[in-house]
XYZ file of C-alpha atoms in Angstrom:
685
model
C 81.779 232.706 -35.004
C 80.447 233.899 -38.388
C 76.911 233.477 -39.717
C 76.543 230.446 -42.005
C 75.244 231.152 -45.505
C 73.562 228.260 -47.313
C 72.270 228.523 -50.888
C 69.941 225.936 -52.375
C 67.249 226.009 -55.108
C 68.013 229.734 -55.644
C 67.161 230.511 -52.200
C 69.644 232.155 -49.620
C 69.352 231.118 -45.986
C 71.323 232.912 -43.331
C 71.835 230.948 -40.157
C 73.243 232.948 -37.244
C 74.951 231.094 -34.466
C 72.662 231.117 -31.361
C 75.587 231.762 -29.074
C 77.380 234.386 -31.146
C 79.817 236.350 -28.939
C 79.198 239.955 -28.098
C 82.452 240.976 -29.788
C 81.219 239.556 -33.052
C 77.945 241.415 -33.035
C 77.887 244.863 -34.530
C 74.691 246.269 -32.777
C 75.162 247.745 -29.370
C 72.667 249.095 -26.719
C 70.378 246.211 -27.468
C 68.694 243.741 -25.063
C 67.148 240.449 -26.188
C 65.041 238.316 -23.899
C 63.665 234.803 -24.591
C 60.232 233.788 -23.437
C 61.823 230.974 -21.447
C 63.517 233.637 -19.310
C 60.266 235.508 -18.786
C 58.432 232.299 -17.729
C 61.167 231.183 -15.448
C 61.700 234.315 -13.344
C 59.450 235.345 -10.404
C 56.388 237.397 -11.165
C 53.736 239.477 -9.511
C 50.335 237.691 -8.855
C 51.477 234.557 -10.894
C 51.444 236.421 -14.286
C 54.576 236.262 -16.428
C 55.337 239.783 -17.728
C 57.598 240.549 -20.596
C 57.886 244.299 -19.784
C 58.781 243.633 -16.154
C 61.747 241.456 -17.108
C 63.054 244.166 -19.485
C 62.883 246.525 -16.424
C 65.562 244.276 -14.823
C 68.099 245.340 -17.410
C 70.568 248.175 -17.102
C 69.356 251.553 -18.472
C 65.735 250.507 -18.209
C 63.475 251.441 -15.230
C 59.983 251.138 -14.166
C 57.998 254.294 -13.289
C 56.358 253.122 -10.066
C 56.286 249.864 -8.209
C 54.503 247.221 -10.166
C 54.120 249.474 -13.288
C 54.923 248.033 -16.770
C 56.111 251.349 -18.145
C 59.492 251.445 -19.820
C 61.745 254.444 -18.912
C 64.748 254.017 -21.203
C 67.935 255.981 -20.493
C 66.101 258.906 -18.786
C 63.115 259.014 -21.200
C 59.445 258.660 -20.699
C 57.178 255.643 -21.700
C 55.818 257.599 -24.661
C 59.379 257.949 -26.060
C 59.613 254.132 -26.521
C 58.160 252.743 -29.804
C 56.377 249.428 -29.133
C 55.879 247.295 -32.203
C 53.863 243.969 -32.262
C 54.610 242.365 -35.666
C 55.252 245.779 -37.060
C 52.115 247.581 -35.727
C 52.347 250.213 -32.928
C 50.912 249.421 -29.609
C 50.180 252.833 -27.851
C 49.336 251.481 -24.353
C 51.053 248.324 -23.286
C 49.239 247.990 -19.875
C 46.494 245.954 -18.224
C 45.386 246.302 -14.643
C 46.104 250.093 -14.605
C 49.634 249.489 -15.796
C 50.459 246.667 -13.223
C 50.544 244.098 -16.031
C 51.598 244.270 -19.720
C 49.443 243.438 -22.637
C 51.838 240.842 -23.975
C 50.655 237.228 -23.430
C 54.061 235.339 -23.318
C 52.331 232.171 -24.797
C 51.690 234.046 -28.076
C 55.174 235.820 -28.255
C 58.131 234.353 -30.101
C 60.946 237.041 -29.549
C 61.407 240.554 -28.106
C 64.226 242.946 -28.606
C 64.710 246.367 -27.062
C 67.066 248.878 -28.584
C 68.275 251.620 -26.179
C 70.732 253.493 -28.384
C 72.734 253.153 -31.704
C 69.403 252.869 -33.529
C 69.710 251.415 -36.979
C 68.180 253.606 -39.736
C 65.175 251.228 -40.215
C 63.765 252.381 -36.841
C 62.262 255.899 -36.193
C 59.578 257.899 -34.695
C 60.634 257.774 -31.076
C 63.384 259.339 -28.969
C 64.496 256.817 -26.354
C 63.864 253.229 -27.333
C 62.320 250.676 -29.727
C 60.743 247.500 -28.411
C 60.136 245.040 -31.383
C 57.967 242.087 -30.469
C 57.089 239.276 -32.888
C 54.238 236.806 -32.404
C 54.746 233.044 -32.765
C 53.711 231.532 -36.042
C 52.158 228.301 -34.907
C 53.170 224.607 -35.256
C 53.288 223.604 -38.868
C 53.540 219.929 -38.020
C 50.971 218.981 -35.420
C 48.276 220.290 -33.232
C 49.012 221.335 -29.683
C 48.001 223.499 -26.874
C 48.954 225.195 -23.639
C 47.431 227.215 -20.875
C 47.808 228.559 -17.383
C 45.597 229.300 -14.401
C 46.689 231.968 -12.045
C 45.397 234.106 -9.098
C 44.095 236.957 -11.299
C 44.029 235.590 -14.908
C 43.993 232.484 -16.962
C 45.083 231.842 -20.533
C 44.765 229.321 -23.225
C 46.688 228.899 -26.488
C 45.894 226.582 -29.544
C 48.170 226.081 -32.522
C 48.572 223.736 -35.428
C 48.931 223.217 -39.161
C 46.418 224.350 -41.750
C 48.319 222.373 -44.505
C 51.055 220.325 -42.922
C 54.579 221.790 -43.323
C 53.200 224.665 -45.373
C 50.811 226.812 -43.256
C 49.810 227.172 -39.645
C 47.784 229.121 -37.158
C 47.949 230.176 -33.514
C 45.251 231.587 -31.265
C 45.840 232.720 -27.722
C 43.353 234.284 -25.280
C 43.667 235.616 -21.792
C 41.156 237.061 -19.189
C 40.783 238.000 -15.672
C 38.109 236.898 -13.103
C 38.747 239.651 -10.541
C 35.408 241.061 -11.497
C 33.375 237.860 -10.928
C 35.252 237.198 -7.554
C 34.396 240.684 -6.364
C 30.717 240.483 -7.437
C 30.376 237.204 -5.570
C 31.764 238.676 -2.418
C 29.430 241.719 -2.761
C 26.414 239.413 -3.271
C 27.279 237.452 -0.137
C 27.524 240.541 1.823
C 24.140 241.747 0.432
C 25.625 244.958 -0.958
C 23.847 244.981 -4.328
C 23.210 248.701 -4.152
C 27.059 249.319 -4.378
C 29.104 247.576 -6.999
C 32.831 248.015 -7.851
C 34.727 245.892 -10.359
C 37.399 245.551 -12.931
C 38.094 243.162 -15.814
C 40.458 242.832 -18.741
C 40.971 240.463 -21.726
C 43.239 240.134 -24.691
C 43.301 237.959 -27.787
C 46.194 237.199 -30.197
C 45.955 235.332 -33.482
C 48.266 234.736 -36.371
C 48.130 232.855 -39.759
C 51.303 231.713 -41.602
C 50.609 230.802 -45.199
C 53.179 229.501 -47.720
C 51.672 230.366 -51.049
C 54.753 229.284 -53.034
C 58.385 228.314 -52.578
C 59.313 232.069 -52.733
C 56.305 233.629 -51.134
C 54.909 233.570 -47.704
C 52.015 235.561 -46.156
C 51.514 236.391 -42.373
C 48.343 237.875 -41.075
C 48.370 238.960 -37.297
C 45.695 240.255 -34.950
C 45.643 241.567 -31.426
C 42.802 243.016 -29.344
C 42.720 243.927 -25.671
C 40.253 245.717 -23.404
C 40.268 247.013 -19.772
C 37.390 248.387 -17.824
C 37.031 249.439 -14.212
C 33.669 250.688 -12.755
C 31.949 251.744 -9.651
C 28.205 252.285 -9.300
C 25.816 252.955 -6.314
C 22.132 253.865 -5.761
C 20.901 254.809 -2.306
C 17.417 255.872 -1.023
C 17.457 258.203 1.872
C 14.466 260.195 3.079
C 12.702 259.980 -0.251
C 15.787 261.187 -2.162
C 17.559 258.779 -4.617
C 21.260 259.246 -4.686
C 22.977 257.594 -7.699
C 26.423 257.515 -8.937
C 28.316 255.939 -11.854
C 32.088 255.957 -12.618
C 33.725 254.124 -15.390
C 37.313 254.025 -16.702
C 38.480 251.951 -19.680
C 40.803 251.577 -22.500
C 41.400 249.339 -25.433
C 43.927 248.385 -28.026
C 43.726 246.696 -31.456
C 46.337 245.928 -34.054
C 46.262 244.106 -37.345
C 49.023 243.416 -39.905
C 49.201 241.654 -43.161
C 52.779 240.989 -44.356
C 54.042 239.534 -47.638
C 57.530 238.101 -47.667
C 59.075 237.321 -51.034
C 62.532 235.973 -52.006
C 63.205 237.847 -55.142
C 66.432 235.976 -55.841
C 69.280 234.494 -53.791
C 70.461 237.936 -52.782
C 67.316 240.010 -52.369
C 64.302 239.770 -50.030
C 61.088 241.895 -49.980
C 58.855 242.435 -46.916
C 55.724 244.525 -47.634
C 53.230 245.103 -44.772
C 49.741 246.700 -44.364
C 49.202 248.091 -40.902
C 46.308 249.043 -38.543
C 46.393 250.170 -35.079
C 43.841 251.689 -32.682
C 43.851 252.895 -29.133
C 40.836 254.242 -27.146
C 40.363 255.368 -23.579
C 37.485 257.001 -21.687
C 36.492 258.235 -18.323
C 32.812 258.759 -17.200
C 31.740 260.428 -14.028
C 27.908 260.698 -13.530
C 26.042 261.791 -10.299
C 22.287 262.082 -10.088
C 19.866 263.186 -7.293
C 15.996 262.792 -7.655
C 12.970 263.023 -5.560
C 9.245 263.885 -6.009
C 10.103 267.451 -6.827
C 12.554 266.821 -9.685
C 15.957 265.696 -10.727
C 19.456 267.027 -10.764
C 22.321 265.422 -12.725
C 26.005 266.357 -13.393
C 27.987 264.369 -15.856
C 31.511 264.658 -17.317
C 33.138 262.416 -19.901
C 36.564 262.418 -21.224
C 37.717 260.269 -24.075
C 40.834 259.956 -26.276
C 41.528 257.995 -29.455
C 44.233 257.428 -31.877
C 43.942 255.265 -34.969
C 46.662 254.372 -37.552
C 46.498 252.903 -40.914
C 49.262 252.624 -43.454
C 51.865 250.554 -45.209
C 55.601 249.968 -45.416
C 57.911 248.126 -47.668
C 61.521 246.901 -46.804
C 64.211 245.262 -48.914
C 67.296 243.350 -47.777
C 70.083 242.942 -50.365
C 73.342 241.108 -50.135
C 75.524 242.452 -53.014
C 78.671 241.008 -51.496
C 79.624 238.867 -48.488
C 80.991 242.223 -46.825
C 77.801 244.143 -47.241
C 74.219 243.752 -45.995
C 71.975 246.522 -47.419
C 68.525 247.405 -46.016
C 66.331 250.059 -47.532
C 62.565 250.890 -47.603
C 59.768 253.360 -46.774
C 56.616 253.707 -44.920
C 53.490 255.922 -45.012
C 51.160 256.212 -41.965
C 47.917 258.161 -41.430
C 47.013 259.166 -37.833
C 43.516 260.105 -36.539
C 43.472 261.842 -33.192
C 40.068 262.287 -31.282
C 40.605 263.978 -27.894
C 36.958 264.594 -26.523
C 35.487 266.394 -23.437
C 31.914 266.402 -22.693
C 30.089 268.204 -19.698
C 26.342 267.801 -19.071
C 24.272 269.181 -16.284
C 20.472 269.148 -15.810
C 18.456 270.807 -13.068
C 14.564 270.047 -13.287
C 12.481 271.120 -10.267
C 9.134 272.888 -9.713
C 10.954 276.173 -9.563
C 13.144 276.212 -12.681
C 14.411 273.949 -15.542
C 17.986 274.291 -16.649
C 19.664 271.892 -19.043
C 23.242 272.607 -20.364
C 25.524 270.530 -22.606
C 29.119 271.341 -23.408
C 30.858 269.177 -25.917
C 34.518 269.642 -27.185
C 34.989 266.968 -29.862
C 37.392 267.277 -32.712
C 39.212 264.944 -35.100
C 42.686 265.792 -36.144
C 44.317 264.007 -39.027
C 48.034 263.782 -39.738
C 50.347 262.012 -42.262
C 53.734 260.547 -41.319
C 56.249 259.046 -43.667
C 59.802 257.950 -43.797
C 62.437 256.489 -46.129
C 65.630 254.858 -45.006
C 68.794 253.164 -46.241
C 71.576 251.445 -44.184
C 74.659 249.319 -45.013
C 75.956 246.846 -42.486
C 79.510 246.321 -43.696
C 82.540 244.300 -42.830
C 85.475 246.657 -43.508
C 88.184 244.437 -42.223
C 88.348 241.211 -40.287
C 88.069 243.053 -37.002
C 86.185 246.099 -37.992
C 82.403 246.471 -38.756
C 80.135 249.377 -39.234
C 76.473 250.129 -39.860
C 76.052 253.432 -41.614
C 72.529 254.740 -42.580
C 70.194 257.603 -42.881
C 66.572 257.925 -41.886
C 64.607 260.714 -43.507
C 60.962 261.436 -42.303
C 58.264 263.980 -42.734
C 54.986 264.877 -41.049
C 51.941 267.034 -42.164
C 48.984 268.167 -40.073
C 46.654 271.103 -40.499
C 48.810 272.991 -43.051
C 51.956 272.397 -40.909
C 54.809 270.420 -42.196
C 57.967 269.157 -40.566
C 60.772 267.144 -41.980
C 63.975 265.583 -40.551
C 67.196 264.076 -41.847
C 68.493 261.726 -39.169
C 72.018 260.167 -39.649
C 72.879 257.007 -37.833
C 76.258 255.222 -37.460
C 77.317 252.197 -35.235
C 80.877 250.711 -35.337
C 82.664 247.799 -33.751
C 86.255 246.950 -33.612
C 87.650 243.789 -32.051
C 90.842 244.340 -30.156
C 93.712 241.874 -30.106
C 92.510 240.458 -26.736
C 89.014 239.595 -28.110
C 87.337 242.621 -26.359
C 85.340 244.696 -28.773
C 85.160 248.566 -28.692
C 81.796 249.909 -29.903
C 80.663 253.456 -30.679
C 77.394 254.799 -32.037
C 75.574 257.993 -32.887
C 71.892 258.401 -33.617
C 69.611 261.348 -34.361
C 65.821 260.807 -33.633
C 62.626 262.835 -34.117
C 59.105 262.206 -32.560
C 56.066 263.708 -34.214
C 53.297 262.294 -31.978
C 53.572 263.067 -28.283
C 52.330 261.601 -25.109
C 51.003 264.256 -22.590
C 51.144 262.460 -19.302
C 49.323 263.439 -16.018
C 50.706 260.733 -13.860
C 53.560 258.965 -15.679
C 51.913 255.615 -14.948
C 50.218 255.027 -18.343
C 46.702 255.553 -17.225
C 43.845 256.497 -19.658
C 44.225 260.092 -18.692
C 47.440 260.267 -20.626
C 46.790 261.683 -24.056
C 48.501 260.914 -27.495
C 48.561 264.221 -29.361
C 50.017 265.503 -32.712
C 52.743 268.046 -33.337
C 51.186 271.339 -34.307
C 52.351 274.825 -35.465
C 52.487 275.744 -31.760
C 53.920 272.388 -30.451
C 56.883 271.216 -32.685
C 58.148 267.689 -32.672
C 60.609 266.454 -30.091
C 64.183 265.861 -31.120
C 67.135 263.982 -29.650
C 70.611 262.906 -30.335
C 72.591 260.256 -28.503
C 76.066 259.119 -28.478
C 77.145 255.866 -26.823
C 80.282 253.874 -26.390
C 81.172 250.613 -24.768
C 83.486 247.617 -24.563
C 82.125 243.970 -24.611
C 83.265 240.422 -24.664
C 81.807 236.939 -24.346
C 83.970 234.338 -22.434
C 83.053 231.129 -24.169
C 84.358 228.752 -21.445
C 82.266 230.448 -18.838
C 79.253 231.236 -21.244
C 79.574 234.735 -19.757
C 78.582 238.015 -21.540
C 80.316 241.144 -20.143
C 79.504 244.635 -21.343
C 80.210 248.204 -20.182
C 78.427 251.126 -21.955
C 78.374 254.894 -21.406
C 75.921 257.319 -23.121
C 74.910 260.876 -23.352
C 71.466 261.912 -24.698
C 70.070 265.384 -25.512
C 66.258 266.131 -25.883
C 64.775 269.264 -27.346
C 61.112 270.272 -27.332
C 60.241 267.889 -24.674
C 56.685 268.649 -23.366
C 54.992 268.932 -19.982
C 51.989 270.414 -18.332
C 52.411 273.979 -17.142
C 52.215 274.384 -13.388
C 48.718 273.758 -12.096
C 47.354 272.647 -15.558
C 45.613 269.577 -16.622
C 43.455 268.404 -19.551
C 41.096 266.435 -17.481
C 38.817 268.942 -15.580
C 39.828 271.787 -17.840
C 37.950 273.516 -20.674
C 41.133 274.948 -22.207
C 42.775 273.642 -25.415
C 45.538 271.288 -24.754
C 48.065 273.567 -26.495
C 47.362 276.275 -23.853
C 48.355 273.996 -20.936
C 51.540 272.681 -22.370
C 55.075 274.065 -22.213
C 58.167 272.893 -24.027
C 61.680 272.604 -22.788
C 64.941 270.647 -22.895
C 66.148 267.524 -21.274
C 69.429 265.636 -21.005
C 70.473 262.323 -19.619
C 73.765 260.517 -19.242
C 75.106 257.469 -17.519
C 77.028 254.165 -17.467
C 75.672 250.652 -17.554
C 77.328 247.346 -16.588
C 75.965 243.943 -17.465
C 77.187 240.469 -16.676
C 74.993 237.793 -18.170
C 75.058 234.032 -18.571
C 72.703 232.355 -21.010
C 73.786 228.715 -21.013
C 74.209 226.111 -18.328
C 72.226 224.960 -15.309
C 72.538 228.458 -13.703
C 71.700 231.317 -15.929
C 70.832 235.011 -15.373
C 72.498 238.379 -15.081
C 73.748 241.108 -12.767
C 73.148 244.755 -13.949
C 74.073 248.140 -12.605
C 73.299 251.575 -13.805
C 74.712 254.879 -12.720
C 72.615 257.691 -14.380
C 71.443 261.315 -14.346
C 68.356 262.612 -16.081
C 67.444 266.393 -15.923
C 64.895 268.787 -17.392
C 64.623 272.622 -17.955
C 61.483 274.482 -18.905
C 61.266 278.284 -19.168
C 57.787 278.234 -17.586
C 58.566 275.757 -14.769
C 60.746 276.049 -11.667
C 61.617 279.751 -12.555
C 63.504 278.439 -15.559
C 66.020 276.596 -13.548
C 66.916 272.966 -14.318
C 65.626 270.168 -12.087
C 65.809 266.357 -11.916
C 63.391 264.377 -14.074
C 60.792 262.699 -11.976
C 62.370 259.231 -12.548
C 65.865 260.318 -12.284
C 67.640 257.648 -10.147
C 71.253 257.748 -9.386
C 71.789 253.949 -8.724
C 69.945 250.916 -10.082
C 70.981 247.313 -9.377
C 69.256 244.178 -10.543
C 70.009 240.476 -10.019
C 68.128 237.702 -11.830
C 69.128 234.066 -11.355
C 67.627 230.864 -12.623
C 68.882 227.370 -11.445
C 67.762 224.143 -12.933
C 67.831 221.138 -10.535
C 66.370 217.928 -11.873
C 62.847 218.600 -12.974
C 62.610 221.669 -10.671
C 63.567 225.188 -11.537
C 64.368 227.769 -8.828
C 64.771 231.512 -9.515
C 65.114 234.837 -7.732
C 65.342 238.469 -8.553
C 66.629 241.297 -6.365
C 66.472 244.995 -7.234
C 67.702 248.183 -5.644
C 67.254 251.719 -6.758
C 67.660 255.170 -5.516
C 64.229 256.772 -4.880
C 62.802 258.912 -7.589
C 62.530 262.702 -7.374
C 59.177 264.381 -5.892
C 58.087 267.986 -5.268
C 57.082 268.615 -1.722
C 55.875 271.893 -0.073
C 58.329 273.550 2.304
C 55.761 275.814 3.882
C 52.054 276.784 3.799
C 49.898 279.889 4.661
C 46.184 280.917 4.596
C 45.058 283.695 2.263
C 41.311 284.690 2.440
C 40.564 281.343 4.068
C 42.431 279.303 1.336
C 45.406 277.173 2.116
C 48.535 278.188 -0.088
C 51.366 275.680 -0.363
C 54.915 276.958 -1.107
C 57.336 274.941 -3.280
C 61.006 276.027 -3.299
C 62.042 273.839 -6.206
C 60.637 271.279 -8.460
C 61.511 267.485 -7.763
C 63.932 268.722 -4.914
C 63.234 265.709 -2.548
C 64.047 262.129 -2.924
C 61.717 259.174 -2.148
C 63.290 256.460 0.061
C 65.452 253.892 -1.663
C 63.635 250.986 -3.045
C 64.703 247.303 -2.811
C 62.923 244.047 -3.065
C 63.478 240.247 -3.338
C 61.338 237.889 -5.384
C 61.485 234.043 -5.287
C 59.839 231.294 -7.356
C 59.918 227.569 -7.849
C 58.721 225.466 -10.808
C 57.909 221.826 -10.073
C 56.110 219.195 -12.189
C 52.414 218.410 -11.386
C 53.158 214.670 -11.801
C 55.661 212.139 -12.954
C 54.073 211.513 -16.268
C 52.837 214.933 -17.159
C 54.336 218.016 -18.809
C 52.220 220.261 -16.571
C 53.731 222.121 -13.724
C 53.029 224.285 -10.670
C 54.584 227.668 -10.059
C 54.860 229.178 -6.603
C 56.083 232.724 -6.273
C 56.886 235.113 -3.491
C 56.777 238.679 -4.222
C 58.669 241.050 -1.850
C 59.954 238.046 0.154
C 61.289 239.967 3.143
C 58.334 242.352 3.203
C 60.119 245.572 2.471
C 57.782 248.518 3.053
C 58.681 250.386 -0.093
C 57.196 253.819 -0.499
C 54.617 254.085 -3.401
C 53.833 257.747 -2.785
C 53.945 260.317 -0.028
C 50.657 261.598 1.177
C 50.459 264.968 3.132
C 47.878 264.924 5.996
C 46.671 267.941 7.873
C 45.758 268.027 11.555
C 43.890 270.770 13.526
C 43.947 270.969 17.244
C 42.970 273.648 19.886
C 45.933 274.906 21.896
C 44.551 274.865 25.520
C 47.058 277.722 26.603
C 46.920 280.100 23.648
C 43.289 279.491 22.914
C 43.377 279.152 19.082
C 43.273 276.380 16.627
C 46.727 275.095 15.523
C 47.206 273.591 12.111
C 49.962 271.010 11.554
C 50.907 268.988 8.521
C 52.805 265.560 8.308
C 54.052 263.517 5.423
C 53.004 259.740 5.516
C 54.672 257.116 3.354
C 52.008 254.853 1.672
C 52.952 251.252 0.768
C 50.748 249.134 -1.488
C 52.711 245.970 -2.051
C 53.662 243.936 1.088
C 54.882 240.266 0.784
C 52.548 238.647 -1.766
C 52.552 234.822 -2.368
C 51.076 233.520 -5.646
C 50.294 230.143 -7.157
C 49.631 229.196 -10.766
C 49.276 226.002 -12.756
C 50.646 225.543 -16.363
C 49.560 222.746 -18.559
C 50.406 221.455 -22.034
C 48.565 219.084 -24.312
């Protein structure tokens, strides 16, 4: 099945077969997921989540249970480039990472590249998630929405000028905050408030200015905030406390698409992206004699603005050329502020410490690639990505070759090979690995060079048309240099040291095998995936310079996702199994000058218990004459007590025979997600 080329009125339209076999596709290590699949599969708390469905694919893992982070082939979330209509999304999590920022009603398509990266992509080491928003209905006005346990959403779309331009607006918000406040008011606990809320908005305009020109304007904004506040009066002393944690994303793009002639297309884009996060901790004591206050605030910001221009050129039926360039300006603003005030009859002491700095950097790239058909059975994509980075009189450049090949064997199996070199200039310094606002995006400097990686991958694939079954087997090896981590016992939050002083650089490597069986057509669809993988790290300043498993190194990972249509009802299930991730646990402890000292033999030398879970859902119509439907889901259907983390607990007891206090420690497994039923209502108009 070859793409169909249609030429009319000096315009060239390329129509790819929707069910093109894997053996006919050149690109490897790529996963595409439709929004219909995302909406059909079971979900946590009734909210369809694009990133959690990607986590069910081979080679892609979640960090912790419920997390929306993407750990691609042994990498970290900061090593995956997330693009929304071409603009970078730096934090793709709501609800402390348990839900992604992507509202599926506003999304048209999503593709994740794990390896064999085409030259047009750059700036990250492990993966590229390219998400495009829907353009809106150009023929008629329509809407859709959903009401769930934790959030609701509404989408409106329609033509501006029929068949020529359109718009779409989609909004989503949670009401956890209002529910919690109501419960507190009923209990009469107004002196203590705790809450959380988030919202996001997507909007897009699609304007056809002429037969050859089209303009797209996209916008996204999202905000999260959690807070806790209390005020108590005891014995004439007022004890008050405020805590806030929050983060926000905003992206904007304006793209001009022009058909230059029947063989050349132009896409030029203006980009803006902004990410902010902040943590506030403020405690106050006051009475008739004075006031005491201690406050600390940490914030981080990253703002991008820039432009890129891409060309596509078809000089010959056997060649598809892409080339272009981009220029991006980064602004980093990591900030720490400490404030203390002691105001009594005896003394007055006020102190403020502020560490606030803006760091600017410039990143650019140029690329060229040729997707060529060399023979009937042999295709190749050969390209080069050249990039540069400048910050504070420090300049880095990189030449990154890329090649991917596909050869169709006589039995219709295709053999695929790829090589890609990548370089990452901005770096995510993570405290927890869960994508919380304490994670910092930071620039490369003269002391902290950019991260580099190269990856080779090979595989064999085939689509069986009669069964509508895709079969793929891939193996890969990835090497990472200058990967960063905190030094032992170091942290940015709570420290007055410069971030470069608490960071160490090292090396990482990952390798594995991935198997995927996937059916996209028919009454029963879904996939079975299996990953066998290793991921390791080595830092001169950690673990005595010895190599150790990456925190999310998992030997085995299995996922099953099935959807069955039966009349007007749809049944679905997912089942996952994975080896427990690596953790560091003390092997012994002792006291020195009254302080408890814990001894660790090796970093990440213990394994959490294996993880497995079954989720179920059913979609059924709300009535015979309506397009609306109810969705009932069951998360963790057999109530598996999966370990979220291990908590050490100390016990002290008096030995009645020896007459001294005996100290003991135990390790307790903590579970946060038992069996969770959820219900949601989806409607259309």
